[in-house]
Amino acid sequence: MIDPPLLPAGNDAAPDPAASEGRISEGRTFEGRDLESAAFTALADRLRALGHPARLAVLHTLARENRCVCGEIVRELPLAQSTVSQHLKVLGEAGLIRSRTEGVRTAYCLDHAALAALRAEIHAVFDLLLRQGANEPAAES
């Protein structure tokens, strides 16, 4: 029997591929949208999800395994099961991990496509920042 695909944890909708390609144009737009656009908000949410050391540790654990259930992650980290579950929820809502219910347990894995898209967005942001910064005089301290 073929396993059903893992779904983004905490979010049944697939991310919009156009919103995650990381295209940034000159001026005050991101992918042709205003800075307060859904694309910027989504990027900020994904970056915020990475902003906790425990969530980075969870991602690192998932990167070493094909998939894990919460109990396996708890054994790897000095955190309570409920804390790990909350971090998994945040990562899932950010679209960085996928989940699948297997009986009474839920298995988690990295969403490699979402992580690659996030990397592209981050590179595009820094490319723009560094390109714009190269044209401006350095601030004196």
Tab-separated table of N, CA and C in Angstrom:
chain	number	residue	atom	x	y	z
A	1	MET	N	0.841	-1.187	0.000
A	1	MET	CA	0.000	0.000	0.000
A	1	MET	C	0.885	1.248	0.000
A	2	ILE	N	0.538	2.204	-0.821
A	2	ILE	CA	1.289	3.453	-0.906
A	2	ILE	C	0.775	4.401	0.160
A	3	ASP	N	1.713	4.968	0.933
A	3	ASP	CA	1.335	5.928	1.968
A	3	ASP	C	0.845	7.210	1.325
A	4	PRO	N	-0.190	7.835	1.902
A	4	PRO	CA	-0.617	9.131	1.377
A	4	PRO	C	0.488	10.146	1.613
A	5	PRO	N	0.550	11.183	0.786
A	5	PRO	CA	1.607	12.179	0.963
A	5	PRO	C	1.460	12.886	2.292
A	6	LEU	N	2.592	13.269	2.844
A	6	LEU	CA	2.557	14.048	4.071
A	6	LEU	C	1.999	15.422	3.750
A	7	LEU	N	1.121	15.894	4.586
A	7	LEU	CA	0.509	17.205	4.401
A	7	LEU	C	1.245	18.229	5.239
A	8	PRO	N	1.236	19.492	4.817
A	8	PRO	CA	1.831	20.511	5.671
A	8	PRO	C	1.177	20.460	7.043
A	9	ALA	N	1.973	20.364	8.094
A	9	ALA	CA	1.443	20.255	9.449
A	9	ALA	C	0.708	21.525	9.825
A	10	GLY	N	-0.505	21.383	10.326
A	10	GLY	CA	-1.268	22.523	10.791
A	10	GLY	C	-1.851	23.387	9.695
A	11	ASN	N	-1.719	22.964	8.434
A	11	ASN	CA	-2.218	23.776	7.334
A	11	ASN	C	-2.551	22.837	6.183
A	12	ASP	N	-3.812	22.698	5.868
A	12	ASP	CA	-4.232	21.780	4.819
A	12	ASP	C	-3.970	22.324	3.426
A	13	ALA	N	-3.769	23.618	3.310
A	13	ALA	CA	-3.558	24.220	1.990
A	13	ALA	C	-2.088	24.195	1.636
A	14	ALA	N	-1.806	23.873	0.397
A	14	ALA	CA	-0.420	23.905	-0.081
A	14	ALA	C	0.011	25.355	-0.240
A	15	PRO	N	1.307	25.659	0.036
A	15	PRO	CA	1.755	27.035	-0.135
A	15	PRO	C	1.697	27.454	-1.596
A	16	ASP	N	1.450	28.716	-1.811
A	16	ASP	CA	1.383	29.275	-3.161
A	16	ASP	C	2.788	29.314	-3.733
A	17	PRO	N	3.094	28.511	-4.791
A	17	PRO	CA	4.458	28.489	-5.303
A	17	PRO	C	4.921	29.846	-5.806
A	18	ALA	N	4.033	30.645	-6.367
A	18	ALA	CA	4.418	31.968	-6.855
A	18	ALA	C	4.833	32.873	-5.704
A	19	ALA	N	4.247	32.657	-4.535
A	19	ALA	CA	4.568	33.499	-3.385
A	19	ALA	C	5.874	33.076	-2.729
A	20	SER	N	6.446	31.947	-3.117
A	20	SER	CA	7.655	31.487	-2.451
A	20	SER	C	8.852	31.420	-3.390
A	21	GLU	N	8.759	32.029	-4.555
A	21	GLU	CA	9.877	31.978	-5.482
A	21	GLU	C	10.977	32.967	-5.115
A	22	GLY	N	10.697	33.894	-4.218
A	22	GLY	CA	11.731	34.785	-3.738
A	22	GLY	C	12.107	35.912	-4.679
A	23	ARG	N	11.233	36.281	-5.597
A	23	ARG	CA	11.547	37.376	-6.509
A	23	ARG	C	11.329	38.712	-5.800
A	24	ILE	N	12.331	39.545	-5.850
A	24	ILE	CA	12.214	40.874	-5.251
A	24	ILE	C	12.544	41.891	-6.319
A	25	SER	N	11.708	42.891	-6.449
A	25	SER	CA	11.973	43.942	-7.428
A	25	SER	C	12.459	45.181	-6.700
A	26	GLU	N	13.011	46.098	-7.462
A	26	GLU	CA	13.510	47.341	-6.891
A	26	GLU	C	12.338	48.132	-6.307
A	27	GLY	N	12.620	48.985	-5.376
A	27	GLY	CA	11.591	49.833	-4.792
A	27	GLY	C	10.973	49.205	-3.560
A	28	ARG	N	9.738	49.516	-3.329
A	28	ARG	CA	9.066	49.079	-2.110
A	28	ARG	C	8.116	47.923	-2.388
A	29	THR	N	8.523	47.011	-3.234
A	29	THR	CA	7.664	45.878	-3.526
A	29	THR	C	8.425	44.575	-3.366
A	30	PHE	N	7.685	43.547	-3.165
A	30	PHE	CA	8.191	42.180	-3.087
A	30	PHE	C	7.297	41.380	-3.995
A	31	GLU	N	7.867	40.817	-5.047
A	31	GLU	CA	7.092	40.092	-6.042
A	31	GLU	C	5.937	40.955	-6.557
A	32	GLY	N	6.223	42.243	-6.746
A	32	GLY	CA	5.226	43.152	-7.288
A	32	GLY	C	4.153	43.567	-6.299
A	33	ARG	N	4.337	43.263	-5.033
A	33	ARG	CA	3.331	43.602	-4.017
A	33	ARG	C	3.897	44.616	-3.038
A	34	ASP	N	3.025	45.313	-2.372
A	34	ASP	CA	3.409	46.262	-1.349
A	34	ASP	C	4.148	45.541	-0.225
A	35	LEU	N	5.000	46.274	0.501
A	35	LEU	CA	5.776	45.669	1.581
A	35	LEU	C	4.909	45.005	2.636
A	36	GLU	N	3.699	45.439	2.796
A	36	GLU	CA	2.794	44.830	3.778
A	36	GLU	C	1.984	43.703	3.157
A	37	SER	N	2.437	43.194	2.043
A	37	SER	CA	1.696	42.169	1.317
A	37	SER	C	1.692	40.841	2.059
A	38	ALA	N	0.859	39.959	1.588
A	38	ALA	CA	0.784	38.613	2.153
A	38	ALA	C	2.114	37.887	2.002
A	39	ALA	N	2.855	38.167	0.920
A	39	ALA	CA	4.147	37.507	0.714
A	39	ALA	C	5.142	37.902	1.796
A	40	PHE	N	5.200	39.186	2.139
A	40	PHE	CA	6.113	39.611	3.194
A	40	PHE	C	5.658	39.073	4.543
A	41	THR	N	4.373	39.079	4.786
A	41	THR	CA	3.859	38.557	6.046
A	41	THR	C	4.174	37.078	6.177
A	42	ALA	N	3.993	36.319	5.099
A	42	ALA	CA	4.285	34.881	5.129
A	42	ALA	C	5.773	34.640	5.351
A	43	LEU	N	6.630	35.427	4.702
A	43	LEU	CA	8.067	35.284	4.898
A	43	LEU	C	8.432	35.573	6.353
A	44	ALA	N	7.888	36.633	6.905
A	44	ALA	CA	8.164	36.977	8.300
A	44	ALA	C	7.693	35.870	9.244
A	45	ASP	N	6.546	35.273	8.953
A	45	ASP	CA	6.045	34.176	9.786
A	45	ASP	C	6.983	32.974	9.747
A	46	ARG	N	7.477	32.644	8.554
A	46	ARG	CA	8.395	31.508	8.448
A	46	ARG	C	9.711	31.799	9.165
A	47	LEU	N	10.209	33.018	9.035
A	47	LEU	CA	11.446	33.379	9.727
A	47	LEU	C	11.244	33.387	11.239
A	48	ARG	N	10.082	33.849	11.683
A	48	ARG	CA	9.770	33.852	13.116
A	48	ARG	C	9.758	32.422	13.658
A	49	ALA	N	9.256	31.487	12.863
A	49	ALA	CA	9.226	30.091	13.286
A	49	ALA	C	10.639	29.544	13.480
A	50	LEU	N	11.599	30.078	12.736
A	50	LEU	CA	12.990	29.649	12.884
A	50	LEU	C	13.694	30.350	14.041
A	51	GLY	N	13.035	31.313	14.652
A	51	GLY	CA	13.666	32.168	15.644
A	51	GLY	C	13.733	31.619	17.046
A	52	HIS	N	13.519	30.336	17.237
A	52	HIS	CA	13.610	29.740	18.574
A	52	HIS	C	14.580	28.569	18.520
A	53	PRO	N	15.531	28.513	19.449
A	53	PRO	CA	16.524	27.433	19.412
A	53	PRO	C	15.911	26.029	19.457
A	54	ALA	N	14.824	25.865	20.182
A	54	ALA	CA	14.199	24.540	20.256
A	54	ALA	C	13.632	24.132	18.901
A	55	ARG	N	13.067	25.086	18.166
A	55	ARG	CA	12.529	24.745	16.845
A	55	ARG	C	13.654	24.409	15.870
A	56	LEU	N	14.779	25.103	15.984
A	56	LEU	CA	15.930	24.745	15.155
A	56	LEU	C	16.413	23.338	15.504
A	57	ALA	N	16.388	22.994	16.784
A	57	ALA	CA	16.788	21.644	17.200
A	57	ALA	C	15.805	20.599	16.667
A	58	VAL	N	14.526	20.916	16.670
A	58	VAL	CA	13.525	20.002	16.109
A	58	VAL	C	13.798	19.795	14.622
A	59	LEU	N	14.044	20.878	13.891
A	59	LEU	CA	14.338	20.764	12.461
A	59	LEU	C	15.606	19.936	12.230
A	60	HIS	N	16.603	20.141	13.060
A	60	HIS	CA	17.844	19.378	12.939
A	60	HIS	C	17.571	17.890	13.159
A	61	THR	N	16.755	17.562	14.152
A	61	THR	CA	16.384	16.172	14.404
A	61	THR	C	15.646	15.582	13.213
A	62	LEU	N	14.708	16.330	12.660
A	62	LEU	CA	13.955	15.843	11.501
A	62	LEU	C	14.850	15.687	10.276
A	63	ALA	N	15.874	16.523	10.159
A	63	ALA	CA	16.785	16.443	9.017
A	63	ALA	C	17.590	15.142	9.038
A	64	ARG	N	17.832	14.616	10.229
A	64	ARG	CA	18.598	13.372	10.348
A	64	ARG	C	17.753	12.135	10.077
A	65	GLU	N	16.449	12.274	10.129
A	65	GLU	CA	15.541	11.137	9.971
A	65	GLU	C	14.646	11.350	8.753
A	66	ASN	N	14.139	10.267	8.211
A	66	ASN	CA	13.174	10.377	7.117
A	66	ASN	C	11.858	10.925	7.650
A	67	ARG	N	11.478	10.434	8.819
A	67	ARG	CA	10.294	10.948	9.511
A	67	ARG	C	10.391	10.554	10.969
A	68	CYS	N	9.719	11.301	11.825
A	68	CYS	CA	9.733	11.061	13.268
A	68	CYS	C	8.340	11.288	13.821
A	69	VAL	N	8.029	10.542	14.868
A	69	VAL	CA	6.842	10.867	15.652
A	69	VAL	C	7.328	11.718	16.818
A	70	CYS	N	6.433	12.391	17.462
A	70	CYS	CA	6.779	13.347	18.513
A	70	CYS	C	7.643	12.699	19.597
A	71	GLY	N	7.307	11.482	20.014
A	71	GLY	CA	8.064	10.811	21.070
A	71	GLY	C	9.521	10.614	20.714
A	72	GLU	N	9.808	10.345	19.439
A	72	GLU	CA	11.200	10.188	19.000
A	72	GLU	C	11.957	11.511	19.095
A	73	ILE	N	11.276	12.593	18.787
A	73	ILE	CA	11.896	13.918	18.879
A	73	ILE	C	12.142	14.269	20.341
A	74	VAL	N	11.168	13.943	21.208
A	74	VAL	CA	11.301	14.220	22.642
A	74	VAL	C	12.521	13.502	23.208
A	75	ARG	N	12.762	12.274	22.764
A	75	ARG	CA	13.931	11.527	23.257
A	75	ARG	C	15.247	12.203	22.858
A	76	GLU	N	15.238	12.977	21.796
A	76	GLU	CA	16.447	13.648	21.324
A	76	GLU	C	16.692	14.993	22.018
A	77	LEU	N	15.653	15.568	22.599
A	77	LEU	CA	15.751	16.925	23.136
A	77	LEU	C	15.416	16.955	24.626
A	78	PRO	N	15.983	17.892	25.351
A	78	PRO	CA	15.672	18.007	26.786
A	78	PRO	C	14.405	18.825	27.030
A	79	LEU	N	13.331	18.449	26.339
A	79	LEU	CA	12.075	19.189	26.427
A	79	LEU	C	10.921	18.238	26.714
A	80	ALA	N	9.896	18.757	27.348
A	80	ALA	CA	8.693	17.971	27.606
A	80	ALA	C	7.951	17.703	26.302
A	81	GLN	N	7.182	16.636	26.295
A	81	GLN	CA	6.413	16.269	25.099
A	81	GLN	C	5.485	17.394	24.675
A	82	SER	N	4.829	18.039	25.633
A	82	SER	CA	3.900	19.122	25.284
A	82	SER	C	4.636	20.303	24.658
A	83	THR	N	5.857	20.575	25.093
A	83	THR	CA	6.650	21.664	24.528
A	83	THR	C	7.052	21.334	23.093
A	84	VAL	N	7.500	20.098	22.878
A	84	VAL	CA	7.871	19.675	21.524
A	84	VAL	C	6.648	19.748	20.620
A	85	SER	N	5.500	19.309	21.104
A	85	SER	CA	4.271	19.373	20.308
A	85	SER	C	3.952	20.799	19.895
A	86	GLN	N	4.126	21.734	20.816
A	86	GLN	CA	3.849	23.146	20.498
A	86	GLN	C	4.822	23.650	19.436
A	87	HIS	N	6.091	23.286	19.553
A	87	HIS	CA	7.066	23.711	18.550
A	87	HIS	C	6.761	23.075	17.195
A	88	LEU	N	6.343	21.818	17.182
A	88	LEU	CA	5.940	21.170	15.933
A	88	LEU	C	4.753	21.898	15.308
A	89	LYS	N	3.832	22.338	16.142
A	89	LYS	CA	2.669	23.072	15.642
A	89	LYS	C	3.100	24.376	14.965
A	90	VAL	N	4.010	25.117	15.597
A	90	VAL	CA	4.485	26.381	15.025
A	90	VAL	C	5.193	26.129	13.694
A	91	LEU	N	6.058	25.115	13.650
A	91	LEU	CA	6.770	24.791	12.418
A	91	LEU	C	5.803	24.348	11.321
A	92	GLY	N	4.771	23.608	11.709
A	92	GLY	CA	3.768	23.177	10.742
A	92	GLY	C	2.950	24.336	10.206
A	93	GLU	N	2.549	25.233	11.085
A	93	GLU	CA	1.780	26.397	10.653
A	93	GLU	C	2.602	27.289	9.730
A	94	ALA	N	3.919	27.283	9.919
A	94	ALA	CA	4.802	28.060	9.045
A	94	ALA	C	5.058	27.334	7.727
A	95	GLY	N	4.587	26.089	7.620
A	95	GLY	CA	4.741	25.327	6.388
A	95	GLY	C	6.120	24.717	6.197
A	96	LEU	N	6.915	24.632	7.272
A	96	LEU	CA	8.279	24.130	7.156
A	96	LEU	C	8.384	22.621	7.349
A	97	ILE	N	7.352	22.031	7.956
A	97	ILE	CA	7.324	20.581	8.134
A	97	ILE	C	5.992	20.050	7.645
A	98	ARG	N	5.963	18.744	7.421
A	98	ARG	CA	4.741	18.075	6.982
A	98	ARG	C	4.403	17.011	8.013
A	99	SER	N	3.144	16.615	8.055
A	99	SER	CA	2.721	15.597	9.016
A	99	SER	C	1.728	14.646	8.379
A	100	ARG	N	1.665	13.446	8.974
A	100	ARG	CA	0.691	12.454	8.542
A	100	ARG	C	0.287	11.646	9.768
A	101	THR	N	-1.008	11.498	9.962
A	101	THR	CA	-1.511	10.695	11.066
A	101	THR	C	-1.352	9.225	10.732
A	102	GLU	N	-0.748	8.500	11.665
A	102	GLU	CA	-0.543	7.057	11.517
A	102	GLU	C	-1.148	6.394	12.747
A	103	GLY	N	-2.402	6.026	12.649
A	103	GLY	CA	-3.105	5.472	13.809
A	103	GLY	C	-3.331	6.557	14.831
A	104	VAL	N	-2.793	6.345	16.048
A	104	VAL	CA	-2.960	7.336	17.105
A	104	VAL	C	-1.786	8.311	17.166
A	105	ARG	N	-0.784	8.103	16.310
A	105	ARG	CA	0.398	8.964	16.319
A	105	ARG	C	0.466	9.783	15.033
A	106	THR	N	1.232	10.838	15.099
A	106	THR	CA	1.455	11.678	13.937
A	106	THR	C	2.942	11.671	13.617
A	107	ALA	N	3.257	11.395	12.358
A	107	ALA	CA	4.652	11.401	11.900
A	107	ALA	C	4.944	12.749	11.258
A	108	TYR	N	6.157	13.246	11.458
A	108	TYR	CA	6.575	14.546	10.940
A	108	TYR	C	7.818	14.383	10.076
A	109	CYS	N	7.954	15.236	9.086
A	109	CYS	CA	9.179	15.290	8.293
A	109	CYS	C	9.348	16.709	7.785
A	110	LEU	N	10.564	17.004	7.334
A	110	LEU	CA	10.824	18.311	6.750
A	110	LEU	C	10.064	18.445	5.443
A	111	ASP	N	9.640	19.647	5.141
A	111	ASP	CA	9.082	19.939	3.825
A	111	ASP	C	10.228	20.556	3.029
A	112	HIS	N	10.947	19.698	2.300
A	112	HIS	CA	12.143	20.137	1.596
A	112	HIS	C	11.848	21.231	0.575
A	113	ALA	N	10.719	21.145	-0.097
A	113	ALA	CA	10.364	22.175	-1.085
A	113	ALA	C	10.141	23.521	-0.398
A	114	ALA	N	9.472	23.507	0.738
A	114	ALA	CA	9.218	24.757	1.465
A	114	ALA	C	10.524	25.344	1.993
A	115	LEU	N	11.419	24.492	2.481
A	115	LEU	CA	12.703	24.985	2.980
A	115	LEU	C	13.555	25.546	1.843
A	116	ALA	N	13.527	24.902	0.689
A	116	ALA	CA	14.270	25.413	-0.473
A	116	ALA	C	13.694	26.755	-0.920
A	117	ALA	N	12.375	26.878	-0.909
A	117	ALA	CA	11.733	28.148	-1.285
A	117	ALA	C	12.097	29.247	-0.297
A	118	LEU	N	12.118	28.906	0.998
A	118	LEU	CA	12.494	29.883	2.018
A	118	LEU	C	13.943	30.323	1.816
A	119	ARG	N	14.818	29.374	1.530
A	119	ARG	CA	16.221	29.724	1.274
A	119	ARG	C	16.316	30.693	0.091
A	120	ALA	N	15.554	30.435	-0.975
A	120	ALA	CA	15.568	31.321	-2.141
A	120	ALA	C	15.054	32.712	-1.778
A	121	GLU	N	14.022	32.778	-0.967
A	121	GLU	CA	13.487	34.080	-0.547
A	121	GLU	C	14.511	34.846	0.278
A	122	ILE	N	15.173	34.147	1.196
A	122	ILE	CA	16.176	34.798	2.046
A	122	ILE	C	17.335	35.296	1.183
A	123	HIS	N	17.787	34.470	0.252
A	123	HIS	CA	18.871	34.896	-0.646
A	123	HIS	C	18.442	36.128	-1.438
A	124	ALA	N	17.220	36.133	-1.942
A	124	ALA	CA	16.745	37.271	-2.725
A	124	ALA	C	16.692	38.535	-1.874
A	125	VAL	N	16.253	38.418	-0.639
A	125	VAL	CA	16.203	39.579	0.253
A	125	VAL	C	17.611	40.116	0.482
A	126	PHE	N	18.548	39.222	0.811
A	126	PHE	CA	19.909	39.682	1.081
A	126	PHE	C	20.608	40.184	-0.178
A	127	ASP	N	20.332	39.583	-1.320
A	127	ASP	CA	20.896	40.092	-2.567
A	127	ASP	C	20.456	41.536	-2.794
A	128	LEU	N	19.181	41.801	-2.566
A	128	LEU	CA	18.668	43.157	-2.738
A	128	LEU	C	19.281	44.105	-1.711
A	129	LEU	N	19.336	43.675	-0.452
A	129	LEU	CA	19.900	44.532	0.596
A	129	LEU	C	21.361	44.849	0.330
A	130	LEU	N	22.126	43.848	-0.051
A	130	LEU	CA	23.548	44.069	-0.288
A	130	LEU	C	23.788	44.886	-1.548
A	131	ARG	N	22.964	44.686	-2.570
A	131	ARG	CA	23.082	45.472	-3.806
A	131	ARG	C	22.763	46.930	-3.523
A	132	GLN	N	21.694	47.168	-2.769
A	132	GLN	CA	21.337	48.548	-2.447
A	132	GLN	C	22.368	49.164	-1.513
A	133	GLY	N	22.885	48.389	-0.561
A	133	GLY	CA	23.861	48.896	0.383
A	133	GLY	C	25.179	49.218	-0.269
A	134	ALA	N	25.516	48.548	-1.370
A	134	ALA	CA	26.779	48.802	-2.059
A	134	ALA	C	26.783	50.176	-2.731
A	135	ASN	N	25.598	50.722	-2.986
A	135	ASN	CA	25.484	52.022	-3.663
A	135	ASN	C	25.446	53.189	-2.672
A	136	GLU	N	25.431	52.886	-1.376
A	136	GLU	CA	25.326	53.935	-0.370
A	136	GLU	C	26.638	54.030	0.407
A	137	PRO	N	27.013	55.228	0.839
A	137	PRO	CA	28.227	55.359	1.645
A	137	PRO	C	28.060	54.655	2.985
A	138	ALA	N	29.153	54.103	3.496
A	138	ALA	CA	29.122	53.408	4.789
A	138	ALA	C	28.884	54.418	5.893
A	139	ALA	N	28.099	54.017	6.889
A	139	ALA	CA	27.838	54.885	8.034
A	139	ALA	C	29.084	54.928	8.907
A	140	GLU	N	29.404	56.111	9.408
A	140	GLU	CA	30.557	56.254	10.289
A	140	GLU	C	30.107	56.015	11.707
A	141	SER	N	30.974	55.328	12.483
A	141	SER	CA	30.619	55.063	13.878
A	141	SER	C	31.249	56.042	14.806
